[in-house]
XYZ file of N, CA and C in Angstrom:
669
model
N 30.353 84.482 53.456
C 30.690 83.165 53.982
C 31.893 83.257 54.905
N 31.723 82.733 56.023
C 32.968 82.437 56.997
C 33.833 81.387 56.335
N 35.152 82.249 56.273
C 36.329 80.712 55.760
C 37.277 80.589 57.217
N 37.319 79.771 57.940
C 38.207 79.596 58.789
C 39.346 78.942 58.642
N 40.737 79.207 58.793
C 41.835 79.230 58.016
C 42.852 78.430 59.142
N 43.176 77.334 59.124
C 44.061 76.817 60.371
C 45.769 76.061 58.902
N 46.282 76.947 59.850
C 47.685 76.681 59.192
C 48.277 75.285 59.475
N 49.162 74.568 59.038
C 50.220 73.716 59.181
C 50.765 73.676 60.473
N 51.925 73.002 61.270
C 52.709 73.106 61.850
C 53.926 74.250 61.713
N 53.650 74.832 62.944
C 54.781 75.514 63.131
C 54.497 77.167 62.305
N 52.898 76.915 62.306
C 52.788 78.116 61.903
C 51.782 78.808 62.536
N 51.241 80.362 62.748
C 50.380 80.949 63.155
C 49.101 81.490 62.408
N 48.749 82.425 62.455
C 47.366 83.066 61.879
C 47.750 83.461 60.579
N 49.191 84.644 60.901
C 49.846 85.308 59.711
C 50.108 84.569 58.953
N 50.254 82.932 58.671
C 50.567 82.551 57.617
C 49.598 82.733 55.747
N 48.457 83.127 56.550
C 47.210 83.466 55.704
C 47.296 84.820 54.998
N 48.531 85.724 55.617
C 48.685 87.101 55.305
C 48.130 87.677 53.871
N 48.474 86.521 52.709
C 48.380 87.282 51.706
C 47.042 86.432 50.761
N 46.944 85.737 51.501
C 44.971 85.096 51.770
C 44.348 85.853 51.647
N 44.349 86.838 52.854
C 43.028 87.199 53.577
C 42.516 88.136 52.350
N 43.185 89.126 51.886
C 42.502 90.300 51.291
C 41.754 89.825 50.040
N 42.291 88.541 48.971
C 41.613 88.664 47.959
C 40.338 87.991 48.399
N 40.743 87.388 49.601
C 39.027 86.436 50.043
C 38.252 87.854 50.314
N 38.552 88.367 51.664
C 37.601 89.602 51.431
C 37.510 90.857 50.118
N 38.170 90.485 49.352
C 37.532 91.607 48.278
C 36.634 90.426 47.318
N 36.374 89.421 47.512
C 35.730 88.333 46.729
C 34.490 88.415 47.776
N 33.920 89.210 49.207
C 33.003 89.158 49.569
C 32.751 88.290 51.053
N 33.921 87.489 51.114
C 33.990 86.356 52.274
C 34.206 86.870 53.555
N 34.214 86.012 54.994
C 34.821 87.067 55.947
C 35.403 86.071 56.493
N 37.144 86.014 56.198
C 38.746 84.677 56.619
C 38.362 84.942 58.211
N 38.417 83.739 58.742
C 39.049 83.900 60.246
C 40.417 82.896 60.313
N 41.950 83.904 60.598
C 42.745 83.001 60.312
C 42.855 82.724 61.916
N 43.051 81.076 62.105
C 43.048 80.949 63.562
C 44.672 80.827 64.053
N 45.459 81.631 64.821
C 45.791 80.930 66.010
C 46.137 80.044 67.276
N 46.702 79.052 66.760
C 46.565 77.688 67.873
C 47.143 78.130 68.670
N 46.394 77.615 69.958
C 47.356 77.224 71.075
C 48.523 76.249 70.800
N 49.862 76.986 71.488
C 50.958 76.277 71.125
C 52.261 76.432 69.846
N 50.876 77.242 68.692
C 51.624 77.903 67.872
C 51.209 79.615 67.494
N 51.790 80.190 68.495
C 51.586 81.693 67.957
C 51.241 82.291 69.413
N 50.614 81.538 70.572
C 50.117 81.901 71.897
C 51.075 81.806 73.117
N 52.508 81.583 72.954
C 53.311 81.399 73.720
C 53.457 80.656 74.472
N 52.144 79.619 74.596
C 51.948 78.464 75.522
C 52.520 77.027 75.179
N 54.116 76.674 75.807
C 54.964 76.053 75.395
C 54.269 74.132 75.808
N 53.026 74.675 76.706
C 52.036 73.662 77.016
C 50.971 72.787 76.763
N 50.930 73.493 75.584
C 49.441 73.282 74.804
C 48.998 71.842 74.623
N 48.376 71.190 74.249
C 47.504 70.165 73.852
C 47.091 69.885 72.395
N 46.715 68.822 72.101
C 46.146 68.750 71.142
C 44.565 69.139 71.132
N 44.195 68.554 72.350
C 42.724 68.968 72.773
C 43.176 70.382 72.937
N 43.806 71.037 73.073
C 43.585 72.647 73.260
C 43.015 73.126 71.975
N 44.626 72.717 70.712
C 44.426 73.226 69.529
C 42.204 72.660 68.788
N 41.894 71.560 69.167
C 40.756 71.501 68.913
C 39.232 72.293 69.256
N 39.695 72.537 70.776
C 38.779 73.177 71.356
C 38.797 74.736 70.823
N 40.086 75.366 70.109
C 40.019 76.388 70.043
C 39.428 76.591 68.343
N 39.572 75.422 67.228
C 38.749 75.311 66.386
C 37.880 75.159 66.825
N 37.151 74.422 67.250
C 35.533 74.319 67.438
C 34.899 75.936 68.009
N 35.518 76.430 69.302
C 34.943 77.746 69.331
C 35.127 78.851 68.087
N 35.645 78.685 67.280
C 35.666 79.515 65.725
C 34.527 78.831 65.572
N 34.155 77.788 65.377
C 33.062 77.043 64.641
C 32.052 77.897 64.941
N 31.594 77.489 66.486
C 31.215 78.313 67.098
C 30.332 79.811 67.039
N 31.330 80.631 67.184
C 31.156 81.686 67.135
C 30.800 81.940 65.729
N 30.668 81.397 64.480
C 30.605 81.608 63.506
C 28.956 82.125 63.110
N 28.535 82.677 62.357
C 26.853 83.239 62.561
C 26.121 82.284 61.439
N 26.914 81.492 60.622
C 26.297 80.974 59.630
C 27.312 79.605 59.732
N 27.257 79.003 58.869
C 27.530 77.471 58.518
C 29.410 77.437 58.036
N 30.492 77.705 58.303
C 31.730 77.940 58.224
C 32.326 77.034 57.171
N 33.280 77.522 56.302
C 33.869 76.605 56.147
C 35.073 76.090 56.210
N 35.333 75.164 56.892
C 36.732 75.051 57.700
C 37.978 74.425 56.683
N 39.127 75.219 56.652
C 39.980 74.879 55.676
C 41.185 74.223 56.802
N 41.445 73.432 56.282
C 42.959 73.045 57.169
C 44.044 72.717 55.979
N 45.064 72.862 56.711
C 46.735 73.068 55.821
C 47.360 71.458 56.120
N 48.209 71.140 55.551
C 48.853 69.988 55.663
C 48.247 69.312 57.098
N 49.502 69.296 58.421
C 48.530 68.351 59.212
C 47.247 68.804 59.728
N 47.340 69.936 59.695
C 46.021 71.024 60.270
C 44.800 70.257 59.224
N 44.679 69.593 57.919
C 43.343 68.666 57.877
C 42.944 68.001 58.639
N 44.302 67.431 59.434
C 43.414 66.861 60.816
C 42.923 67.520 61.794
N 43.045 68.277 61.736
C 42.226 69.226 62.828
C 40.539 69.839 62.057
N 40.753 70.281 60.856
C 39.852 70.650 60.150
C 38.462 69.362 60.381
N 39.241 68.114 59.728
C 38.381 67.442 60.205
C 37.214 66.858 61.541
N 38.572 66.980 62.495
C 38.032 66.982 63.650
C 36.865 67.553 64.099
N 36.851 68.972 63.282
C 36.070 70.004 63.356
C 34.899 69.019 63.126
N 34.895 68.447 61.669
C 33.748 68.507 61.230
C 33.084 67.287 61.675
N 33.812 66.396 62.774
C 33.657 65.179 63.376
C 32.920 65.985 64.749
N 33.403 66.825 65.279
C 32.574 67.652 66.485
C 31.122 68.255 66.017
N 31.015 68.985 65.061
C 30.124 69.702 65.214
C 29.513 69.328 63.380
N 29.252 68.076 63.009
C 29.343 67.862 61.528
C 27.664 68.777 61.547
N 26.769 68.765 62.102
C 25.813 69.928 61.503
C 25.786 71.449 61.310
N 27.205 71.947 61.487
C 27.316 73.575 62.184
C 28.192 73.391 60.706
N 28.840 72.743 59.722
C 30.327 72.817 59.389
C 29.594 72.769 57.583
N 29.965 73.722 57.418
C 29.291 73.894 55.735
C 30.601 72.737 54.729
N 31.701 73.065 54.862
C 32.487 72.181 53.871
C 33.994 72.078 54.576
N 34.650 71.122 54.387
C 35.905 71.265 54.712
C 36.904 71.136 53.940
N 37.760 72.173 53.823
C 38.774 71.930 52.736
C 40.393 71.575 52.635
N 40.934 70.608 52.283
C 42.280 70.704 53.052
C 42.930 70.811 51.442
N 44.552 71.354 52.296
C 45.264 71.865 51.691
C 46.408 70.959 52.009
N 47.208 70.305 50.647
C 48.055 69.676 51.134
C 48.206 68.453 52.232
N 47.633 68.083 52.288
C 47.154 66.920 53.634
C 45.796 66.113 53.212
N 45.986 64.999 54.163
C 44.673 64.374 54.815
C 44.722 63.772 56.396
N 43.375 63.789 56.685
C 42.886 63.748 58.251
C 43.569 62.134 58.396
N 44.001 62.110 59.633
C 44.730 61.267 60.254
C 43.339 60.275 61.239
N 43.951 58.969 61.105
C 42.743 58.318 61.894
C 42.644 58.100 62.887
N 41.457 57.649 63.372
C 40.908 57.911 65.172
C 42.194 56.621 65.571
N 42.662 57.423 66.651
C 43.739 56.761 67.515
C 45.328 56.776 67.117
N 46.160 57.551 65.864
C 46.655 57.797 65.319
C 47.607 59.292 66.248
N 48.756 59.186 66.187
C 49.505 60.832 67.344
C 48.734 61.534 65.980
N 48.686 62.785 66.409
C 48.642 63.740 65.353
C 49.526 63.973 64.199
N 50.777 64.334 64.462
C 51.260 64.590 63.866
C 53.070 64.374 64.575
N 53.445 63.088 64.747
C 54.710 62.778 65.798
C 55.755 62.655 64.759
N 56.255 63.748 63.672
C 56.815 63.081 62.635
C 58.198 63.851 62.675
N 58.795 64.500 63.293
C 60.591 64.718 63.358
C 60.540 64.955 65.046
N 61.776 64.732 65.299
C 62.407 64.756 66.624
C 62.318 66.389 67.247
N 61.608 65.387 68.887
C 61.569 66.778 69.786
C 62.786 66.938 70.279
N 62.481 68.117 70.839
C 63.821 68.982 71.969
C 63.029 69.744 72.880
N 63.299 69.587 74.209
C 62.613 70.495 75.382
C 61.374 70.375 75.213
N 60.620 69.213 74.822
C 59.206 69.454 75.003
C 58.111 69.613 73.667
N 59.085 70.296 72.423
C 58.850 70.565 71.512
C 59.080 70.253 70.228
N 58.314 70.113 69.153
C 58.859 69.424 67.503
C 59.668 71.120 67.097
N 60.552 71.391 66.789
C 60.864 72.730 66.152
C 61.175 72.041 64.122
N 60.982 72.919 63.723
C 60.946 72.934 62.461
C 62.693 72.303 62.227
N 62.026 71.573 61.423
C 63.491 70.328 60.993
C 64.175 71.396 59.647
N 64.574 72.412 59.358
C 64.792 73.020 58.190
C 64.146 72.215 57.328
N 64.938 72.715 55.902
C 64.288 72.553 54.304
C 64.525 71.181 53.889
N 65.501 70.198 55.038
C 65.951 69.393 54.071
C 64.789 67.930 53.852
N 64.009 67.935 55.017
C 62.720 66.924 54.748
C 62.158 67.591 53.626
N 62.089 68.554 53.178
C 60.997 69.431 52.240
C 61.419 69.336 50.792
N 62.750 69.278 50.843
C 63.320 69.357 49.660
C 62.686 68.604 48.482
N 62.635 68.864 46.658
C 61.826 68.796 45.716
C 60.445 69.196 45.717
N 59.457 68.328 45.388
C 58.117 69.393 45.016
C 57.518 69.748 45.997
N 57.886 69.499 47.551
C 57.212 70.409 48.158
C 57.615 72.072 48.010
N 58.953 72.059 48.154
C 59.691 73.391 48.507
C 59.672 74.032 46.949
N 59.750 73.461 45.765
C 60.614 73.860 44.424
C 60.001 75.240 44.064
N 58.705 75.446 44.738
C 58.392 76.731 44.348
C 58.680 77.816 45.027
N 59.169 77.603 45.917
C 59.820 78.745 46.803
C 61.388 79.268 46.580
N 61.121 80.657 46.806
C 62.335 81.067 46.647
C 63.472 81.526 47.656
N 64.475 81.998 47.789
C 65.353 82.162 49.083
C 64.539 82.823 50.101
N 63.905 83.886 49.533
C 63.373 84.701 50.818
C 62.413 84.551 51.056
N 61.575 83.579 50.482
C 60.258 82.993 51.224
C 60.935 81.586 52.029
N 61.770 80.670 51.657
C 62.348 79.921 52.699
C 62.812 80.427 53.945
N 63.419 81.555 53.946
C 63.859 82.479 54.896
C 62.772 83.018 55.636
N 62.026 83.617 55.416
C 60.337 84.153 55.925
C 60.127 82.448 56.419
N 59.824 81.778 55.961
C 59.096 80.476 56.848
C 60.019 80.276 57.871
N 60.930 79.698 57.716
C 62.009 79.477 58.343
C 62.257 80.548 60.048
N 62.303 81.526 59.591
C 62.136 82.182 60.720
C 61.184 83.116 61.543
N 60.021 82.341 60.978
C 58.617 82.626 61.328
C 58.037 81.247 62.333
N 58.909 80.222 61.619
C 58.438 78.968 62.579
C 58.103 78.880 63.961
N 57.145 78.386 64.745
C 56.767 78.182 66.157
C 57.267 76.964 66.376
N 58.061 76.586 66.945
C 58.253 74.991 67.916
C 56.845 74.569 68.305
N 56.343 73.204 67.899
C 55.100 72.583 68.259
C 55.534 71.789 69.461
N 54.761 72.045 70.821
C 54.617 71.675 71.809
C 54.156 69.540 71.769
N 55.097 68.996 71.999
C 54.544 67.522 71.732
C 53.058 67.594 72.538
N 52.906 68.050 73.114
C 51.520 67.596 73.979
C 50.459 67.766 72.553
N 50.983 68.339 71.643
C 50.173 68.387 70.374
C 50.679 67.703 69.368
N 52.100 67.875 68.455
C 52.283 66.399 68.435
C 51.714 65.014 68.908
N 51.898 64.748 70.030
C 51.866 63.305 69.940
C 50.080 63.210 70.811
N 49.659 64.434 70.594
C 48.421 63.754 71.137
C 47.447 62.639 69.740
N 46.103 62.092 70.477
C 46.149 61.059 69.363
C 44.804 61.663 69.128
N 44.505 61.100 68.169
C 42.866 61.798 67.283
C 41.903 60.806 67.596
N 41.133 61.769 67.746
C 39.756 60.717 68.196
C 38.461 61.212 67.889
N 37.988 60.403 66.862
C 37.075 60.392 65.761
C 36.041 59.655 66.767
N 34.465 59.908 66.551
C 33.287 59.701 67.210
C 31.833 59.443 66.570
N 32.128 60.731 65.942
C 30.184 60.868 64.872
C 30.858 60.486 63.502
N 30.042 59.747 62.740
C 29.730 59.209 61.572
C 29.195 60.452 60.553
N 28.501 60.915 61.491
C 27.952 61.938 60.691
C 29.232 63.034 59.913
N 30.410 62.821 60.129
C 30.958 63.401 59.774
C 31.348 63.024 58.510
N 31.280 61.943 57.755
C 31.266 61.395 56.317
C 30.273 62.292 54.999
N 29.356 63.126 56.129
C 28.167 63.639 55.607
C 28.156 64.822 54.963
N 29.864 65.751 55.766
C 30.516 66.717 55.400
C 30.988 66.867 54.326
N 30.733 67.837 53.159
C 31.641 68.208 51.908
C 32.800 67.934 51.939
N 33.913 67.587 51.476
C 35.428 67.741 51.212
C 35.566 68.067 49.959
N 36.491 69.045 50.216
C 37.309 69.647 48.748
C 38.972 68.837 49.580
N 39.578 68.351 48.385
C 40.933 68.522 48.168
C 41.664 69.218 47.263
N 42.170 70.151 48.022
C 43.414 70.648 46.933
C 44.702 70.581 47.092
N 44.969 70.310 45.676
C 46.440 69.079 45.732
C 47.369 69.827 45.480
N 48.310 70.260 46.201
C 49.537 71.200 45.649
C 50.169 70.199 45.047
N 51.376 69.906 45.912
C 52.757 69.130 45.068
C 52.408 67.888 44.637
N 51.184 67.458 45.019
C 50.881 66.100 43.817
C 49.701 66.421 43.363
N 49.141 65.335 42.939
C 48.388 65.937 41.834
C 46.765 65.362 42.379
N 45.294 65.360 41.860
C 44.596 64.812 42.539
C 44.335 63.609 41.927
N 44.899 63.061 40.433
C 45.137 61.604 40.575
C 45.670 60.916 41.119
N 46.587 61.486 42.080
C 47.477 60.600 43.451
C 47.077 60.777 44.734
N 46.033 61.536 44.764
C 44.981 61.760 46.100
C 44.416 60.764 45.773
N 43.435 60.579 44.427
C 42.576 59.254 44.146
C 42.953 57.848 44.535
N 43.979 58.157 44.026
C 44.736 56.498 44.276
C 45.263 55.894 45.299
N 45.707 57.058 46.128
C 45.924 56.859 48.231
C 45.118 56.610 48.663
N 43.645 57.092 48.049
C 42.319 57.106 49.167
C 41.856 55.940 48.396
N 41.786 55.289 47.305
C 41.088 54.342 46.721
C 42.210 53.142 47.153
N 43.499 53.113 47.117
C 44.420 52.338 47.461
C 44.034 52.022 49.358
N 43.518 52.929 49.976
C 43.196 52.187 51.580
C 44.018 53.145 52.537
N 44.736 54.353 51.831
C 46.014 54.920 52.875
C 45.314 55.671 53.419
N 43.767 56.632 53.137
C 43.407 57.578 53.655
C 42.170 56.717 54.090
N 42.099 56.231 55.056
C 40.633 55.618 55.153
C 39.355 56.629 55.796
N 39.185 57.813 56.365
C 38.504 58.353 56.442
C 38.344 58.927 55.263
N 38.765 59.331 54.458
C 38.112 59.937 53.310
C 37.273 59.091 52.403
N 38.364 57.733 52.466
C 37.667 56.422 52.261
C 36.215 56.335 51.810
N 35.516 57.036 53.191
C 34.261 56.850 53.841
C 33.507 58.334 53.401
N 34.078 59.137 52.777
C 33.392 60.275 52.748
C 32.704 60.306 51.829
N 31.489 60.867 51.351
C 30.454 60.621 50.655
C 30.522 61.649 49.869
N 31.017 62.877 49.942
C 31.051 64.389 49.057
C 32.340 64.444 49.012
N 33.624 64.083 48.085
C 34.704 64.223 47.921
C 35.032 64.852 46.377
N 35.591 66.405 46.694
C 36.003 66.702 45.036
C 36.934 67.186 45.263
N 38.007 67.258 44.159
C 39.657 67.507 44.017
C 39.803 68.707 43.582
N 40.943 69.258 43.964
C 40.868 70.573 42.739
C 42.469 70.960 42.861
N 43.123 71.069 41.670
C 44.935 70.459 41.594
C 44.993 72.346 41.947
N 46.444 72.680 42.019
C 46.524 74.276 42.071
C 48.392 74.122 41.997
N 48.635 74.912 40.847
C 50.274 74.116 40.644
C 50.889 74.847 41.812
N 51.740 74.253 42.373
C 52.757 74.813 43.905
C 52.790 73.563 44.760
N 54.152 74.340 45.639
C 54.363 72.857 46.757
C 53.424 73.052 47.379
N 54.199 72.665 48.436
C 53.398 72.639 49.896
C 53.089 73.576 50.754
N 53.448 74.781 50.370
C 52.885 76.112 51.053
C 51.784 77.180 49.874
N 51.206 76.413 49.615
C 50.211 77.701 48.051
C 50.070 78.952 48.630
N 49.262 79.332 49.932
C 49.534 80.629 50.851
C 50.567 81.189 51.086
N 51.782 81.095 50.466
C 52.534 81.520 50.672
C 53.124 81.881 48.803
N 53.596 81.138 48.032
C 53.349 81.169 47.077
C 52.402 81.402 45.958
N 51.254 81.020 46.364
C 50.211 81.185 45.182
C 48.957 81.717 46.040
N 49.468 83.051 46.637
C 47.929 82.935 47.407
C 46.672 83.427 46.769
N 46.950 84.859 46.055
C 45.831 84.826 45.521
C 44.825 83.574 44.336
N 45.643 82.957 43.622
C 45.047 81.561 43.057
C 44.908 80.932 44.533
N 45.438 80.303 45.336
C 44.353 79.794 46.775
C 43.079 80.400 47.439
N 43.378 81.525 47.167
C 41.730 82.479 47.795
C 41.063 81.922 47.013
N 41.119 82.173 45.692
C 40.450 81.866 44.680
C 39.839 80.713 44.319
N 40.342 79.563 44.951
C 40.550 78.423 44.832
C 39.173 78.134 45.795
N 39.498 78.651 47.379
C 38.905 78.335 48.331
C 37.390 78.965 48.378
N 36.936 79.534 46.952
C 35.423 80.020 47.091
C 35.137 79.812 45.847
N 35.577 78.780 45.299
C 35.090 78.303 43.338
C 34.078 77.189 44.110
């Protein structure tokens, strides 16, 4: 099975580093993607870039993929499965949910030169961060890519219906998936709202499990 792997903000392919191997010794074949904007040097990028360059993973894929996205990267995951909802076997997000049609992506701390750069630990601070330790804060921290606002603040734009039709897994790091239930049944997530195949699956850790808990996340991502 193709797992296609799109990181968070401010992160690249390598964030999957310690992903990839137990997925492939479990039989799978990870494609960790690369955005434009984060990891490609292109201080220019788009939001339509970062999409177009999921969909060609989709793409190129030989069988039915299944697209995982990381915190805001569910919105992209989704997107995926809003482009091409017959090519897209399941989508799984991590930490996040998909943002709605007409919504910036992701416009949530202050730019500089063009760019969101990583606000340090102190937005993060309690259960996202609590499982991390100095030198994995340190490793993120100075692994971070500055996100190009043209991706930031571009806005999402949702089209096919058919995309309700798509599997979702949630897995809930720093909360739990009785507080996924209750956001999406409460009205906050309204595309999921609408999704017809929705199952939870809790995995104790903040907001980075790939980084902290990866082999339980491989693991996670082919149960």
């Amino acid at each position: 099975m193709d797992i296609l792997l799109i990181a968070g903000l401010w992160l690249d392919g390598s964030a999957w580093n310690d992903v990839v191997p137990t997925l492939e010794a479990l039989g799978h074949r990870p494609v960790p993607l690369t955005l434009p904007g984060q990891g490609d040097g292109s201080a220019s990028a788009t939001l339509d870039d970062q999409v177009a360059a999921v969909l060609a993973a989709v793409d190129a894929a030989p069988e039915k993929p299944v697209v995982v996205g990381h915190s805001a990267a569910c919105t992209l995951a989704w997107l995926a499965a809003d482009a091409r909802p017959e090519k897209v076997a399941e989508v799984v997000l991590i930490g996040g949910f998909p943002g709605a049609d007409g919504e910036p992506y992701a416009d949530l701390f202050e730019a500089k030169d063009g760019v969101m750069p990583f606000p340090g630990w102190g937005p993060f601070e309690g259960p996202d961060s609590a499982d991390l330790d100095e030198e994995a804060r340190r490793s993120i921290a100075a692994a971070a890519i500055p996100v190009p606002v043209g991706v930031t603040k571009g806005l999402v734009r949702l089209v096919d219906e058919r995309r309700f039709d798509v599997p979702v897994v949630i897995v809930c790091p720093e909360f739990t998936p009785a507080q996924a239930q209750e956001w999406i049944g409460a009205g906050d997530v309204p595309e999921l709202a609408k999704a017809k195949h929705v199952d939870f699956v809790d995995i104790d850790s903040g907001h980075w499990p790939m980084v902290s808990k990866p082999t339980e996340l491989a693991r996670l991502l082919v149960s």
